[in-house]
Tab-separated table of C-alpha atoms in Angstrom:
chain	number	residue	atom	x	y	z
A	1	UNK	CA	-17.159	-62.761	-15.753
A	2	UNK	CA	-15.625	-59.804	-17.563
A	3	UNK	CA	-19.064	-58.541	-18.539
A	4	UNK	CA	-20.134	-58.801	-14.940
A	5	UNK	CA	-17.162	-56.683	-13.757
A	6	UNK	CA	-17.892	-53.992	-16.362
A	7	UNK	CA	-21.502	-53.891	-15.335
A	8	UNK	CA	-20.521	-53.549	-11.683
A	9	UNK	CA	-18.183	-50.633	-12.542
A	10	UNK	CA	-20.930	-48.938	-14.570
A	11	UNK	CA	-23.353	-49.429	-11.719
A	12	UNK	CA	-20.825	-48.047	-9.201
A	13	UNK	CA	-20.324	-44.912	-11.292
A	14	UNK	CA	-24.006	-44.187	-10.963
A	15	UNK	CA	-23.921	-44.323	-7.167
A	16	UNK	CA	-23.654	-41.357	-4.768
A	17	UNK	CA	-20.482	-42.794	-3.283
A	18	UNK	CA	-18.724	-42.549	-6.671
A	19	UNK	CA	-19.843	-38.920	-7.084
A	20	UNK	CA	-18.646	-38.148	-3.552
A	21	UNK	CA	-15.226	-39.724	-4.270
A	22	UNK	CA	-14.881	-37.673	-7.468
A	23	UNK	CA	-15.696	-34.481	-5.538
A	24	UNK	CA	-13.098	-35.331	-2.895
A	25	UNK	CA	-10.462	-35.984	-5.570
A	26	UNK	CA	-11.300	-32.673	-7.257
A	27	UNK	CA	-11.086	-30.805	-3.939
A	28	UNK	CA	-7.777	-32.462	-3.125
A	29	UNK	CA	-6.421	-31.529	-6.550
A	30	UNK	CA	-7.497	-27.888	-6.099
A	31	UNK	CA	-5.890	-27.781	-2.664
A	32	UNK	CA	-2.643	-29.215	-3.998
A	33	UNK	CA	-2.598	-26.798	-6.929
A	34	UNK	CA	-3.353	-23.877	-4.599
A	35	UNK	CA	-0.612	-24.925	-2.209
A	36	UNK	CA	1.777	-25.270	-5.128
A	37	UNK	CA	0.952	-21.784	-6.415
A	38	UNK	CA	1.227	-20.290	-2.918
A	39	UNK	CA	4.578	-22.014	-2.364
A	40	UNK	CA	5.863	-20.810	-5.734
A	41	UNK	CA	4.758	-17.225	-5.080
A	42	UNK	CA	6.319	-17.239	-1.620
A	43	UNK	CA	9.524	-18.835	-2.869
A	44	UNK	CA	9.763	-16.289	-5.693
A	45	UNK	CA	9.378	-13.287	-3.396
A	46	UNK	CA	12.509	-11.789	-1.747
A	47	UNK	CA	10.581	-9.992	1.022
A	48	UNK	CA	12.163	-12.060	3.816
A	49	UNK	CA	15.676	-11.503	2.493
A	50	UNK	CA	15.016	-7.809	1.943
A	51	UNK	CA	13.634	-7.308	5.445
A	52	UNK	CA	16.650	-9.061	6.961
A	53	UNK	CA	19.120	-6.945	4.957
A	54	UNK	CA	17.318	-3.670	5.715
A	55	UNK	CA	17.031	-4.388	9.437
A	56	UNK	CA	20.715	-5.280	9.534
A	57	UNK	CA	21.426	-1.857	7.998
A	58	UNK	CA	19.342	-0.184	10.731
A	59	UNK	CA	21.154	-2.168	13.448
A	60	UNK	CA	24.535	-1.478	11.804
A	61	UNK	CA	25.128	-5.222	11.500
A	62	UNK	CA	27.360	-4.982	8.446
A	63	UNK	CA	28.655	-8.565	8.728
A	64	UNK	CA	25.134	-9.921	8.174
A	65	UNK	CA	24.666	-7.529	5.268
A	66	UNK	CA	27.875	-8.664	3.601
A	67	UNK	CA	26.907	-12.345	3.876
A	68	UNK	CA	23.784	-11.568	1.812
A	69	UNK	CA	25.676	-9.840	-1.026
A	70	UNK	CA	25.868	-11.628	-4.381
A	71	UNK	CA	29.631	-11.937	-4.866
A	72	UNK	CA	29.060	-12.596	-8.578
A	73	UNK	CA	27.662	-9.062	-9.074
A	74	UNK	CA	30.276	-7.320	-6.929
A	75	UNK	CA	33.855	-8.263	-6.061
A	76	UNK	CA	33.937	-5.767	-3.195
A	77	UNK	CA	35.934	-6.906	-0.175
A	78	UNK	CA	34.309	-7.266	3.199
A	79	UNK	CA	36.423	-4.446	4.650
A	80	UNK	CA	35.535	-2.047	1.814
A	81	UNK	CA	31.850	-2.989	2.004
A	82	UNK	CA	31.683	-2.362	5.750
A	83	UNK	CA	33.489	0.953	5.314
A	84	UNK	CA	30.973	2.083	2.670
A	85	UNK	CA	27.928	0.914	4.602
A	86	UNK	CA	29.151	2.569	7.802
A	87	UNK	CA	29.622	5.889	5.945
A	88	UNK	CA	26.227	5.513	4.266
A	89	UNK	CA	24.486	4.686	7.548
A	90	UNK	CA	25.747	7.927	9.104
A	91	UNK	CA	23.725	9.897	6.549
A	92	UNK	CA	20.447	8.296	7.680
A	93	UNK	CA	18.447	9.443	10.714
A	94	UNK	CA	16.108	6.476	11.298
A	95	UNK	CA	13.607	6.989	14.087
A	96	UNK	CA	10.957	4.916	12.318
A	97	UNK	CA	10.754	3.066	9.030
A	98	UNK	CA	8.427	1.315	6.625
A	99	UNK	CA	9.489	-1.601	4.423
A	100	UNK	CA	7.577	-1.596	1.151
A	101	UNK	CA	6.412	-4.381	-1.115
A	102	UNK	CA	8.550	-6.068	-3.747
A	103	UNK	CA	8.598	-4.117	-7.019
A	104	UNK	CA	10.177	-4.745	-10.425
A	105	UNK	CA	12.177	-2.477	-12.709
A	106	UNK	CA	14.076	-3.429	-15.871
A	107	UNK	CA	13.731	-7.106	-15.002
A	108	UNK	CA	15.104	-6.691	-11.467
A	109	UNK	CA	13.213	-6.993	-8.197
A	110	UNK	CA	13.772	-4.487	-5.420
A	111	UNK	CA	12.416	-3.351	-2.062
A	112	UNK	CA	12.336	0.217	-0.758
A	113	UNK	CA	12.623	1.085	2.916
A	114	UNK	CA	11.354	4.580	3.745
A	115	UNK	CA	13.189	5.991	6.761
A	116	UNK	CA	11.651	8.826	8.793
A	117	UNK	CA	13.232	11.437	11.019
A	118	UNK	CA	10.463	11.822	13.609
A	119	UNK	CA	11.686	15.257	14.667
A	120	UNK	CA	11.770	16.901	11.224
A	121	UNK	CA	9.230	14.497	9.637
A	122	UNK	CA	11.558	14.172	6.643
A	123	UNK	CA	11.630	10.851	4.817
A	124	UNK	CA	14.423	9.148	2.932
A	125	UNK	CA	14.524	5.933	0.897
A	126	UNK	CA	16.976	3.035	1.056
A	127	UNK	CA	16.619	0.661	-1.909
A	128	UNK	CA	17.821	-2.937	-2.143
A	129	UNK	CA	18.039	-4.814	-5.463
A	130	UNK	CA	18.141	-8.598	-5.756
A	131	UNK	CA	19.667	-11.218	-8.000
A	132	UNK	CA	17.769	-14.481	-8.379
A	133	UNK	CA	19.418	-17.912	-8.473
A	134	UNK	CA	17.215	-20.876	-9.375
A	135	UNK	CA	13.606	-21.072	-10.540
A	136	UNK	CA	11.083	-23.064	-8.505
A	137	UNK	CA	12.714	-22.542	-5.107
A	138	UNK	CA	15.254	-19.791	-5.845
A	139	UNK	CA	17.870	-18.162	-3.645
A	140	UNK	CA	17.904	-14.350	-3.471
A	141	UNK	CA	21.054	-12.307	-2.909
A	142	UNK	CA	21.650	-8.549	-2.807
A	143	UNK	CA	22.746	-7.178	-6.175
A	144	UNK	CA	25.127	-4.262	-5.587
A	145	UNK	CA	25.641	-3.685	-9.308
A	146	UNK	CA	22.273	-1.896	-9.523
A	147	UNK	CA	23.248	0.806	-7.020
A	148	UNK	CA	26.330	3.001	-6.986
A	149	UNK	CA	27.048	3.495	-3.286
A	150	UNK	CA	29.667	6.155	-4.015
A	151	UNK	CA	27.129	8.267	-5.886
A	152	UNK	CA	24.553	7.675	-3.171
A	153	UNK	CA	27.005	8.786	-0.503
A	154	UNK	CA	27.855	11.954	-2.454
A	155	UNK	CA	24.142	12.722	-2.623
A	156	UNK	CA	23.722	12.024	1.091
A	157	UNK	CA	26.760	14.119	2.054
A	158	UNK	CA	25.203	17.110	0.283
A	159	UNK	CA	21.631	16.521	1.370
A	160	UNK	CA	21.643	19.233	4.052
A	161	UNK	CA	22.628	21.904	1.519
A	162	UNK	CA	20.257	20.520	-1.094
A	163	UNK	CA	17.413	20.122	1.397
A	164	UNK	CA	17.690	23.712	2.635
A	165	UNK	CA	17.786	25.001	-0.923
A	166	UNK	CA	14.714	22.944	-1.855
A	167	UNK	CA	12.897	24.215	1.247
A	168	UNK	CA	13.631	27.789	0.168
A	169	UNK	CA	12.339	27.168	-3.355
A	170	UNK	CA	9.096	25.631	-2.087
A	171	UNK	CA	8.568	28.401	0.478
A	172	UNK	CA	9.111	31.183	-2.048
A	173	UNK	CA	7.038	29.369	-4.654
A	174	UNK	CA	3.921	29.378	-2.471
A	175	UNK	CA	4.565	32.925	-1.309
A	176	UNK	CA	4.435	33.885	-4.992
A	177	UNK	CA	1.260	31.823	-5.415
A	178	UNK	CA	-0.450	33.525	-2.465
A	179	UNK	CA	0.598	36.992	-3.635
A	180	UNK	CA	-0.152	36.225	-7.289
A	181	UNK	CA	3.383	37.396	-8.041
A	182	UNK	CA	3.690	37.379	-11.823
A	183	UNK	CA	7.401	38.203	-11.957
A	184	UNK	CA	8.508	35.637	-9.336
A	185	UNK	CA	11.803	37.489	-8.837
A	186	UNK	CA	12.188	36.143	-5.300
A	187	UNK	CA	12.194	32.525	-6.501
A	188	UNK	CA	14.222	33.202	-9.623
A	189	UNK	CA	17.019	34.749	-7.564
A	190	UNK	CA	17.768	31.228	-6.263
A	191	UNK	CA	18.661	29.948	-9.748
A	192	UNK	CA	22.101	30.149	-11.307
A	193	UNK	CA	20.620	31.437	-14.570
A	194	UNK	CA	17.148	32.857	-13.974
A	195	UNK	CA	16.622	33.673	-17.663
A	196	UNK	CA	16.820	29.983	-18.468
A	197	UNK	CA	13.918	29.048	-16.203
A	198	UNK	CA	11.874	32.224	-15.740
A	199	UNK	CA	9.175	31.297	-18.279
A	200	UNK	CA	8.810	27.848	-16.726
A	201	UNK	CA	8.656	29.119	-13.140
A	202	UNK	CA	6.284	31.987	-13.905
A	203	UNK	CA	3.951	29.719	-15.886
A	204	UNK	CA	3.870	27.182	-13.035
A	205	UNK	CA	3.130	29.800	-10.349
A	206	UNK	CA	0.393	31.297	-12.524
A	207	UNK	CA	-1.154	27.865	-13.111
A	208	UNK	CA	-1.131	26.964	-9.398
A	209	UNK	CA	-2.635	30.327	-8.435
A	210	UNK	CA	-5.335	29.954	-11.076
A	211	UNK	CA	-6.210	26.489	-9.750
A	212	UNK	CA	-6.538	27.687	-6.153
A	213	UNK	CA	-8.493	30.845	-7.014
A	214	UNK	CA	-10.856	29.529	-9.681
A	215	UNK	CA	-14.313	31.031	-9.272
A	216	UNK	CA	-17.687	29.367	-8.691
A	217	UNK	CA	-20.638	29.754	-11.023
A	218	UNK	CA	-22.984	28.480	-8.302
A	219	UNK	CA	-21.901	31.218	-5.885
A	220	UNK	CA	-21.448	33.739	-8.696
A	221	UNK	CA	-17.844	34.269	-7.687
A	222	UNK	CA	-15.474	35.193	-10.486
A	223	UNK	CA	-12.291	34.678	-8.512
A	224	UNK	CA	-11.089	33.844	-5.035
A	225	UNK	CA	-7.908	34.967	-3.274
A	226	UNK	CA	-5.520	32.468	-1.653
A	227	UNK	CA	-5.577	32.941	2.117
A	228	UNK	CA	-3.596	30.006	3.466
A	229	UNK	CA	-1.440	27.099	2.251
A	230	UNK	CA	-0.329	24.357	4.648
A	231	UNK	CA	2.290	21.867	3.397
A	232	UNK	CA	2.602	18.404	4.993
A	233	UNK	CA	3.839	14.816	4.410
A	234	UNK	CA	7.118	16.071	2.945
A	235	UNK	CA	9.457	13.531	1.363
A	236	UNK	CA	12.818	14.420	-0.205
A	237	UNK	CA	14.836	12.133	-2.458
A	238	UNK	CA	18.419	12.982	-3.431
A	239	UNK	CA	20.121	11.438	-6.466
A	240	UNK	CA	23.577	12.197	-7.860
A	241	UNK	CA	24.525	11.557	-11.503
A	242	UNK	CA	28.322	11.334	-11.717
A	243	UNK	CA	28.362	11.517	-15.527
A	244	UNK	CA	26.348	14.750	-15.686
A	245	UNK	CA	27.749	16.014	-12.360
A	246	UNK	CA	24.239	16.905	-11.302
A	247	UNK	CA	21.993	16.375	-8.299
A	248	UNK	CA	18.271	15.809	-8.600
A	249	UNK	CA	16.089	16.606	-5.610
A	250	UNK	CA	12.546	15.253	-5.770
A	251	UNK	CA	10.406	17.140	-3.256
A	252	UNK	CA	7.104	15.304	-2.772
A	253	UNK	CA	4.380	16.624	-0.486
A	254	UNK	CA	0.693	17.220	0.126
A	255	UNK	CA	-0.852	20.569	0.896
A	256	UNK	CA	-4.131	22.046	2.051
A	257	UNK	CA	-5.306	25.445	0.895
A	258	UNK	CA	-7.998	27.931	1.815
A	259	UNK	CA	-9.253	30.644	-0.536
A	260	UNK	CA	-11.894	33.316	-0.065
A	261	UNK	CA	-13.367	36.439	-1.599
A	262	UNK	CA	-12.304	39.825	-0.329
A	263	UNK	CA	-14.828	42.134	1.324
A	264	UNK	CA	-15.547	45.199	-0.783
A	265	UNK	CA	-17.798	48.271	-0.490
A	266	UNK	CA	-20.375	46.618	-2.709
A	267	UNK	CA	-20.130	43.163	-1.172
A	268	UNK	CA	-19.933	42.428	2.540
A	269	UNK	CA	-20.265	38.679	2.074
A	270	UNK	CA	-17.249	36.401	2.155
A	271	UNK	CA	-17.329	33.168	0.163
A	272	UNK	CA	-14.771	30.510	0.965
A	273	UNK	CA	-13.398	27.331	-0.564
A	274	UNK	CA	-10.726	24.848	0.447
A	275	UNK	CA	-9.084	21.729	-0.896
A	276	UNK	CA	-6.264	19.199	-0.748
A	277	UNK	CA	-3.612	18.660	-3.409
A	278	UNK	CA	-0.541	16.519	-4.007
A	279	UNK	CA	2.577	18.001	-5.608
A	280	UNK	CA	6.013	16.892	-6.786
A	281	UNK	CA	8.672	19.520	-7.378
A	282	UNK	CA	11.829	18.296	-9.118
A	283	UNK	CA	14.921	20.482	-8.813
A	284	UNK	CA	18.195	20.004	-10.694
A	285	UNK	CA	21.561	21.216	-9.391
A	286	UNK	CA	24.974	21.432	-11.043
A	287	UNK	CA	27.879	20.257	-8.864
A	288	UNK	CA	31.508	21.287	-9.375
A	289	UNK	CA	32.872	19.279	-6.474
A	290	UNK	CA	32.515	22.058	-3.937
A	291	UNK	CA	29.413	24.056	-4.766
A	292	UNK	CA	25.876	23.171	-5.832
A	293	UNK	CA	23.969	25.525	-8.134
A	294	UNK	CA	20.232	25.365	-8.846
A	295	UNK	CA	19.721	25.190	-12.618
A	296	UNK	CA	16.333	23.657	-13.452
A	297	UNK	CA	12.800	23.193	-12.190
A	298	UNK	CA	9.767	20.987	-12.860
A	299	UNK	CA	6.390	20.959	-11.131
A	300	UNK	CA	3.510	18.461	-11.028
A	301	UNK	CA	0.407	19.457	-9.053
A	302	UNK	CA	-2.729	17.303	-8.839
A	303	UNK	CA	-5.929	17.186	-6.856
A	304	UNK	CA	-5.627	14.719	-4.018
């Protein structure tokens, strides 16, 4: 009898029905594993919490924001929190916004909301950090220990002064580039100590000019002249370091340029070239509590 049962099982394993059942089991297992992975990834992603917190900030719903704060990372009272958030909100002009994806830094997850002033086209970031409680199906709360709101508010309170100064630096920088100004005195006059940065500024202007006026072997052009520079997609970030008593303004933007050869007595032809580039200018300011002073400069310029 036992032998008969074994033989029947062996015979069943050779049938198409058995193969079909195995395939169904394998498919079901894959589906379950996939659903498990998808659930885990969704559960371990604070996008929903971040979106809720950021939208509450836009709507000035500070009670909802406070409910989402991890009280273990900050003992701030509700009244003090609302006071800080209300002051911070006044420094943001939010006509439109974009909520980014979850990112990680130093073991912490965070989401950045980029706020845009539609009139000036200026952009400003609002960052939310999270603390994670639990593993498989965790709870996410807002971690205030990662951001110093007082420092952020100081930066925001001075952003008009800093923004205008940064605009002036960028404007004069590209005027020097267009004019191939080797001394760059107009830009350097904006710095507290021009001797400290003159080599750096002059080298950067020279490098940018050389990039935009580089000749063409194909057209037998040794050198072009910059005719036009159009800056767009400007984004300014303001950070205050209380320990150093310094502001850092990161001025990110794209620009288009047009260069051409000059007409001479021996050459009536005009050769032209144009291009797109992406640049980040980082400016450092000292702050004595009342006045900001431009003290340092850094430039990154790449082909877009």
